[in-house]
């Protein structure tokens, strides 16, 4: 059954009359319509920021820049949210009826899909990745089997590159799910780490072709702006409209959107690209150094993100959570170097996930690991 928006979206969301804010009617002149405070902010903020006024609810300027940057035909394809975490929650609220519908995830994957599903009383179907030899690829035939067997699945979450796998999903595998005729829900591709792939790999431009595709991205990673909480969903204008109608009217603050707009100017994009290149270099160097330690079995996944997943082994050469946990704790508590223990994730026994840092940070890390991993 092909995707139809009116069947996919929850009926109460589809019939929603969006909140009409004061700025939707008029946005210039003497503004006495939104119960703002004309006396100004209680701080020394630059008056040009107009922090006493509500922000643009539509983020028009930011969406125009994003469309240009991501090669998407129009700002109408965008939703701007408070981090990409807002898009994850919003997608679940828009497409899944609490207590009835489900999402499909492919573990090991980003934990917020399950957290948001649980908060919204939405079920979770798990179709694990193929984790053989740290390959971390989706198994389209298994996903299709699950979708055909359970019509209450409304969203398939694909994390590409994955967290914690660091591995890009093959385009042909994503297509296979998007084109599966027995599924009439949406496919959400989470591209939080997409700019760290060496080849341009985003499927955002596919949103002009596939009405059932939602791509989420963020300024938290490649742009180094986790503190401003700006994430985006790119999807056909019909779904984007539903997202924009459902969000809180002024979800993105004036300060956050100002910084995001600055980052998307040519100088900001150049800086992002140059930082990404440095991260690539540090990623390669860190992998080479880690592989030399006797207690490292190897690096799992394809390293398409700004972290690496290193598998540690015990004296017998077996991947070992107890050992990995002891290294993790020693690093954090004695050496004040914090990485992430991921050993409980499927296919990740004995694994630590290490975010790529600066050369100086790696130097300290590697000195400590040299003591711990001999
Ligand atoms: C795969 C993935 N998606 C989304 C996010 C959330 O990012 P944001 O900061 O945009 O909310 C993260 C954060 O770590 C992530 O790893």
mmCIF file of N, CA, C and O in Angstrom, residues 64-123:
data_model
loop_
_atom_site.group_PDB
_atom_site.id
_atom_site.type_symbol
_atom_site.label_atom_id
_atom_site.label_comp_id
_atom_site.label_asym_id
_atom_site.label_seq_id
_atom_site.Cartn_x
_atom_site.Cartn_y
_atom_site.Cartn_z
ATOM 1 N N UNK A 64 15.924 29.220 4.806
ATOM 2 C CA UNK A 64 16.445 29.548 3.460
ATOM 3 C C UNK A 64 17.915 29.151 3.351
ATOM 4 O O UNK A 64 18.351 28.553 2.370
ATOM 5 N N UNK A 65 18.676 29.501 4.390
ATOM 6 C CA UNK A 65 20.103 29.158 4.378
ATOM 7 C C UNK A 65 20.305 27.642 4.387
ATOM 8 O O UNK A 65 21.163 27.108 3.679
ATOM 9 N N UNK A 66 19.503 26.950 5.189
ATOM 10 C CA UNK A 66 19.625 25.490 5.276
ATOM 11 C C UNK A 66 19.314 24.836 3.932
ATOM 12 O O UNK A 66 19.986 23.902 3.510
ATOM 13 N N UNK A 67 18.286 25.362 3.247
ATOM 14 C CA UNK A 67 17.900 24.788 1.946
ATOM 15 C C UNK A 67 19.061 24.938 0.962
ATOM 16 O O UNK A 67 19.409 24.000 0.239
ATOM 17 N N UNK A 68 19.688 26.115 0.957
ATOM 18 C CA UNK A 68 20.828 26.342 0.062
ATOM 19 C C UNK A 68 21.978 25.411 0.418
ATOM 20 O O UNK A 68 22.557 24.751 -0.451
ATOM 21 N N UNK A 69 22.267 25.312 1.697
ATOM 22 C CA UNK A 69 23.413 24.509 2.156
ATOM 23 C C UNK A 69 23.213 23.019 1.865
ATOM 24 O O UNK A 69 24.142 22.324 1.459
ATOM 25 N N UNK A 70 22.007 22.519 2.056
ATOM 26 C CA UNK A 70 21.752 21.084 1.902
ATOM 27 C C UNK A 70 21.258 20.708 0.503
ATOM 28 O O UNK A 70 20.951 19.535 0.247
ATOM 29 N N UNK A 71 21.147 21.701 -0.397
ATOM 30 C CA UNK A 71 20.745 21.388 -1.771
ATOM 31 C C UNK A 71 19.325 20.857 -1.867
ATOM 32 O O UNK A 71 19.026 19.943 -2.638
ATOM 33 N N UNK A 72 18.442 21.432 -1.056
ATOM 34 C CA UNK A 72 17.028 21.045 -1.072
ATOM 35 C C UNK A 72 16.267 22.217 -1.712
ATOM 36 O O UNK A 72 16.604 23.370 -1.454
ATOM 37 N N UNK A 73 15.257 21.941 -2.580
ATOM 38 C CA UNK A 73 14.713 23.005 -3.424
ATOM 39 C C UNK A 73 14.063 24.183 -2.705
ATOM 40 O O UNK A 73 14.038 25.288 -3.245
ATOM 41 N N UNK A 74 13.510 23.978 -1.511
ATOM 42 C CA UNK A 74 12.803 25.119 -0.910
ATOM 43 C C UNK A 74 12.796 25.026 0.617
ATOM 44 O O UNK A 74 12.865 23.914 1.174
ATOM 45 N N UNK A 75 12.666 26.174 1.295
ATOM 46 C CA UNK A 75 12.572 26.170 2.763
ATOM 47 C C UNK A 75 11.349 25.402 3.257
ATOM 48 O O UNK A 75 11.280 25.015 4.421
ATOM 49 N N UNK A 76 10.384 25.172 2.360
ATOM 50 C CA UNK A 76 9.173 24.445 2.766
ATOM 51 C C UNK A 76 9.448 22.989 3.149
ATOM 52 O O UNK A 76 8.580 22.312 3.691
ATOM 53 N N UNK A 77 10.649 22.500 2.843
ATOM 54 C CA UNK A 77 11.003 21.121 3.197
ATOM 55 C C UNK A 77 11.539 21.010 4.632
ATOM 56 O O UNK A 77 11.958 19.937 5.042
ATOM 57 N N UNK A 78 11.550 22.138 5.386
ATOM 58 C CA UNK A 78 12.262 22.132 6.672
ATOM 59 C C UNK A 78 11.360 22.305 7.886
ATOM 60 O O UNK A 78 10.384 23.056 7.860
ATOM 61 N N UNK A 79 11.759 21.618 8.940
ATOM 62 C CA UNK A 79 11.291 21.895 10.296
ATOM 63 C C UNK A 79 12.544 22.184 11.108
ATOM 64 O O UNK A 79 13.548 21.466 10.973
ATOM 65 N N UNK A 80 12.538 23.247 11.907
ATOM 66 C CA UNK A 80 13.689 23.536 12.772
ATOM 67 C C UNK A 80 13.269 23.300 14.218
ATOM 68 O O UNK A 80 12.232 23.812 14.662
ATOM 69 N N UNK A 81 14.066 22.508 14.930
ATOM 70 C CA UNK A 81 13.686 22.146 16.291
ATOM 71 C C UNK A 81 14.794 22.366 17.297
ATOM 72 O O UNK A 81 15.917 22.758 16.956
ATOM 73 N N UNK A 82 14.463 22.074 18.548
ATOM 74 C CA UNK A 82 15.420 22.194 19.649
ATOM 75 C C UNK A 82 16.269 20.919 19.650
ATOM 76 O O UNK A 82 15.936 19.920 20.288
ATOM 77 N N UNK A 83 17.342 20.941 18.872
ATOM 78 C CA UNK A 83 18.150 19.738 18.643
ATOM 79 C C UNK A 83 17.385 18.768 17.753
ATOM 80 O O UNK A 83 16.169 18.936 17.525
ATOM 81 N N UNK A 84 18.083 17.739 17.244
ATOM 82 C CA UNK A 84 17.316 16.754 16.459
ATOM 83 C C UNK A 84 16.477 15.879 17.386
ATOM 84 O O UNK A 84 15.554 15.219 16.948
ATOM 85 N N UNK A 85 16.767 15.917 18.684
ATOM 86 C CA UNK A 85 15.917 15.186 19.622
ATOM 87 C C UNK A 85 14.462 15.654 19.537
ATOM 88 O O UNK A 85 13.540 14.860 19.720
ATOM 89 N N UNK A 86 14.235 16.939 19.244
ATOM 90 C CA UNK A 86 12.835 17.401 19.123
ATOM 91 C C UNK A 86 12.152 16.744 17.918
ATOM 92 O O UNK A 86 10.975 16.381 17.982
ATOM 93 N N UNK A 87 12.904 16.567 16.820
ATOM 94 C CA UNK A 87 12.310 15.928 15.630
ATOM 95 C C UNK A 87 11.940 14.471 15.910
ATOM 96 O O UNK A 87 10.946 13.966 15.393
ATOM 97 N N UNK A 88 12.781 13.797 16.719
ATOM 98 C CA UNK A 88 12.510 12.387 17.033
ATOM 99 C C UNK A 88 11.192 12.287 17.807
ATOM 100 O O UNK A 88 10.296 11.513 17.471
ATOM 101 N N UNK A 89 11.062 13.136 18.821
ATOM 102 C CA UNK A 89 9.855 13.119 19.647
ATOM 103 C C UNK A 89 8.634 13.531 18.820
ATOM 104 O O UNK A 89 7.573 12.914 18.907
ATOM 105 N N UNK A 90 8.809 14.572 18.010
ATOM 106 C CA UNK A 90 7.696 15.083 17.211
ATOM 107 C C UNK A 90 7.219 14.032 16.213
ATOM 108 O O UNK A 90 6.009 13.833 16.032
ATOM 109 N N UNK A 91 8.158 13.341 15.569
ATOM 110 C CA UNK A 91 7.776 12.308 14.587
ATOM 111 C C UNK A 91 6.924 11.247 15.277
ATOM 112 O O UNK A 91 5.893 10.819 14.747
ATOM 113 N N UNK A 92 7.337 10.850 16.478
ATOM 114 C CA UNK A 92 6.567 9.817 17.195
ATOM 115 C C UNK A 92 5.185 10.344 17.549
ATOM 116 O O UNK A 92 4.176 9.664 17.376
ATOM 117 N N UNK A 93 5.119 11.608 17.988
ATOM 118 C CA UNK A 93 3.805 12.159 18.363
ATOM 119 C C UNK A 93 2.894 12.340 17.151
ATOM 120 O O UNK A 93 1.680 12.225 17.243
ATOM 121 N N UNK A 94 3.495 12.647 15.996
ATOM 122 C CA UNK A 94 2.689 12.891 14.791
ATOM 123 C C UNK A 94 2.161 11.582 14.183
ATOM 124 O O UNK A 94 1.018 11.511 13.749
ATOM 125 N N UNK A 95 3.003 10.527 14.189
ATOM 126 C CA UNK A 95 2.623 9.330 13.429
ATOM 127 C C UNK A 95 2.126 8.160 14.288
ATOM 128 O O UNK A 95 1.526 7.236 13.749
ATOM 129 N N UNK A 96 2.409 8.183 15.591
ATOM 130 C CA UNK A 96 2.081 7.003 16.406
ATOM 131 C C UNK A 96 1.016 7.305 17.450
ATOM 132 O O UNK A 96 1.196 8.204 18.284
ATOM 133 N N UNK A 97 -0.045 6.512 17.431
ATOM 134 C CA UNK A 97 -1.081 6.646 18.462
ATOM 135 C C UNK A 97 -0.585 5.965 19.735
ATOM 136 O O UNK A 97 -0.251 4.766 19.710
ATOM 137 N N UNK A 98 -0.579 6.708 20.857
ATOM 138 C CA UNK A 98 -0.132 6.101 22.122
ATOM 139 C C UNK A 98 -0.964 4.856 22.447
ATOM 140 O O UNK A 98 -2.164 4.824 22.185
ATOM 141 N N UNK A 99 -0.286 3.849 22.984
ATOM 142 C CA UNK A 99 -0.990 2.639 23.411
ATOM 143 C C UNK A 99 -1.390 1.739 22.250
ATOM 144 O O UNK A 99 -2.000 0.678 22.477
ATOM 145 N N UNK A 100 -1.079 2.134 21.013
ATOM 146 C CA UNK A 100 -1.533 1.332 19.864
ATOM 147 C C UNK A 100 -0.411 1.097 18.849
ATOM 148 O O UNK A 100 -0.159 -0.035 18.448
ATOM 149 N N UNK A 101 0.270 2.152 18.467
ATOM 150 C CA UNK A 101 1.247 2.036 17.383
ATOM 151 C C UNK A 101 2.658 1.744 17.896
ATOM 152 O O UNK A 101 2.923 1.805 19.097
ATOM 153 N N UNK A 102 3.557 1.479 16.920
ATOM 154 C CA UNK A 102 4.938 1.099 17.277
ATOM 155 C C UNK A 102 5.939 1.787 16.356
ATOM 156 O O UNK A 102 5.574 2.239 15.264
ATOM 157 N N UNK A 103 7.195 1.792 16.813
ATOM 158 C CA UNK A 103 8.295 2.185 15.939
ATOM 159 C C UNK A 103 9.193 0.966 15.753
ATOM 160 O O UNK A 103 9.144 0.032 16.564
ATOM 161 N N UNK A 104 10.004 1.003 14.699
ATOM 162 C CA UNK A 104 10.978 -0.072 14.487
ATOM 163 C C UNK A 104 12.374 0.534 14.584
ATOM 164 O O UNK A 104 12.652 1.570 13.958
ATOM 165 N N UNK A 105 13.224 -0.097 15.386
ATOM 166 C CA UNK A 105 14.615 0.367 15.507
ATOM 167 C C UNK A 105 15.562 -0.802 15.227
ATOM 168 O O UNK A 105 15.158 -1.964 15.312
ATOM 169 N N UNK A 106 16.806 -0.465 14.908
ATOM 170 C CA UNK A 106 17.803 -1.492 14.558
ATOM 171 C C UNK A 106 18.993 -1.402 15.518
ATOM 172 O O UNK A 106 19.979 -0.721 15.227
ATOM 173 N N UNK A 107 18.907 -2.068 16.676
ATOM 174 C CA UNK A 107 20.007 -1.988 17.643
ATOM 175 C C UNK A 107 21.287 -2.665 17.147
ATOM 176 O O UNK A 107 21.174 -3.615 16.356
ATOM 177 N N UNK A 108 22.472 -2.218 17.569
ATOM 178 C CA UNK A 108 22.664 -1.116 18.498
ATOM 179 C C UNK A 108 22.441 0.223 17.811
ATOM 180 O O UNK A 108 22.933 0.443 16.700
ATOM 181 N N UNK A 109 21.696 1.103 18.506
ATOM 182 C CA UNK A 109 21.398 2.394 17.888
ATOM 183 C C UNK A 109 21.215 3.467 18.951
ATOM 184 O O UNK A 109 21.331 3.197 20.150
ATOM 185 N N UNK A 110 20.920 4.673 18.509
ATOM 186 C CA UNK A 110 20.802 5.830 19.398
ATOM 187 C C UNK A 110 19.650 5.623 20.399
ATOM 188 O O UNK A 110 18.525 5.289 19.994
ATOM 189 N N UNK A 111 19.931 5.845 21.673
ATOM 190 C CA UNK A 111 18.986 5.496 22.730
ATOM 191 C C UNK A 111 17.716 6.330 22.784
ATOM 192 O O UNK A 111 16.702 5.892 23.333
ATOM 193 N N UNK A 112 17.735 7.522 22.195
ATOM 194 C CA UNK A 112 16.567 8.403 22.343
ATOM 195 C C UNK A 112 15.326 7.913 21.593
ATOM 196 O O UNK A 112 14.211 8.297 21.919
ATOM 197 N N UNK A 113 15.535 7.054 20.552
ATOM 198 C CA UNK A 113 14.337 6.557 19.842
ATOM 199 C C UNK A 113 13.453 5.779 20.823
ATOM 200 O O UNK A 113 12.239 5.974 20.870
ATOM 201 N N UNK A 114 14.092 4.918 21.627
ATOM 202 C CA UNK A 114 13.329 4.115 22.591
ATOM 203 C C UNK A 114 12.795 4.978 23.728
ATOM 204 O O UNK A 114 11.657 4.807 24.164
ATOM 205 N N UNK A 115 13.624 5.924 24.193
ATOM 206 C CA UNK A 115 13.175 6.778 25.303
ATOM 207 C C UNK A 115 11.927 7.551 24.878
ATOM 208 O O UNK A 115 10.917 7.593 25.592
ATOM 209 N N UNK A 116 11.964 8.161 23.688
ATOM 210 C CA UNK A 116 10.805 8.944 23.219
ATOM 211 C C UNK A 116 9.601 8.038 23.008
ATOM 212 O O UNK A 116 8.467 8.425 23.305
ATOM 213 N N UNK A 117 9.828 6.829 22.479
ATOM 214 C CA UNK A 117 8.702 5.904 22.281
ATOM 215 C C UNK A 117 8.091 5.561 23.637
ATOM 216 O O UNK A 117 6.865 5.598 23.799
ATOM 217 N N UNK A 118 8.940 5.273 24.630
ATOM 218 C CA UNK A 118 8.414 4.928 25.957
ATOM 219 C C UNK A 118 7.638 6.093 26.574
ATOM 220 O O UNK A 118 6.573 5.900 27.153
ATOM 221 N N UNK A 119 8.168 7.301 26.437
ATOM 222 C CA UNK A 119 7.475 8.467 27.004
ATOM 223 C C UNK A 119 6.087 8.604 26.379
ATOM 224 O O UNK A 119 5.114 8.944 27.041
ATOM 225 N N UNK A 120 6.016 8.320 25.077
ATOM 226 C CA UNK A 120 4.749 8.489 24.361
ATOM 227 C C UNK A 120 3.863 7.237 24.374
ATOM 228 O O UNK A 120 2.867 7.177 23.646
ATOM 229 N N UNK A 121 4.262 6.231 25.179
ATOM 230 C CA UNK A 121 3.494 4.979 25.254
ATOM 231 C C UNK A 121 3.333 4.322 23.874
ATOM 232 O O UNK A 121 2.258 3.900 23.476
ATOM 233 N N UNK A 122 4.451 4.295 23.158
ATOM 234 C CA UNK A 122 4.486 3.709 21.815
ATOM 235 C C UNK A 122 5.401 2.484 21.869
ATOM 236 O O UNK A 122 6.468 2.530 22.491
ATOM 237 N N UNK A 123 4.991 1.393 21.254
ATOM 238 C CA UNK A 123 5.749 0.147 21.302
ATOM 239 C C UNK A 123 7.014 0.190 20.442
ATOM 240 O O UNK A 123 7.165 1.067 19.587
#
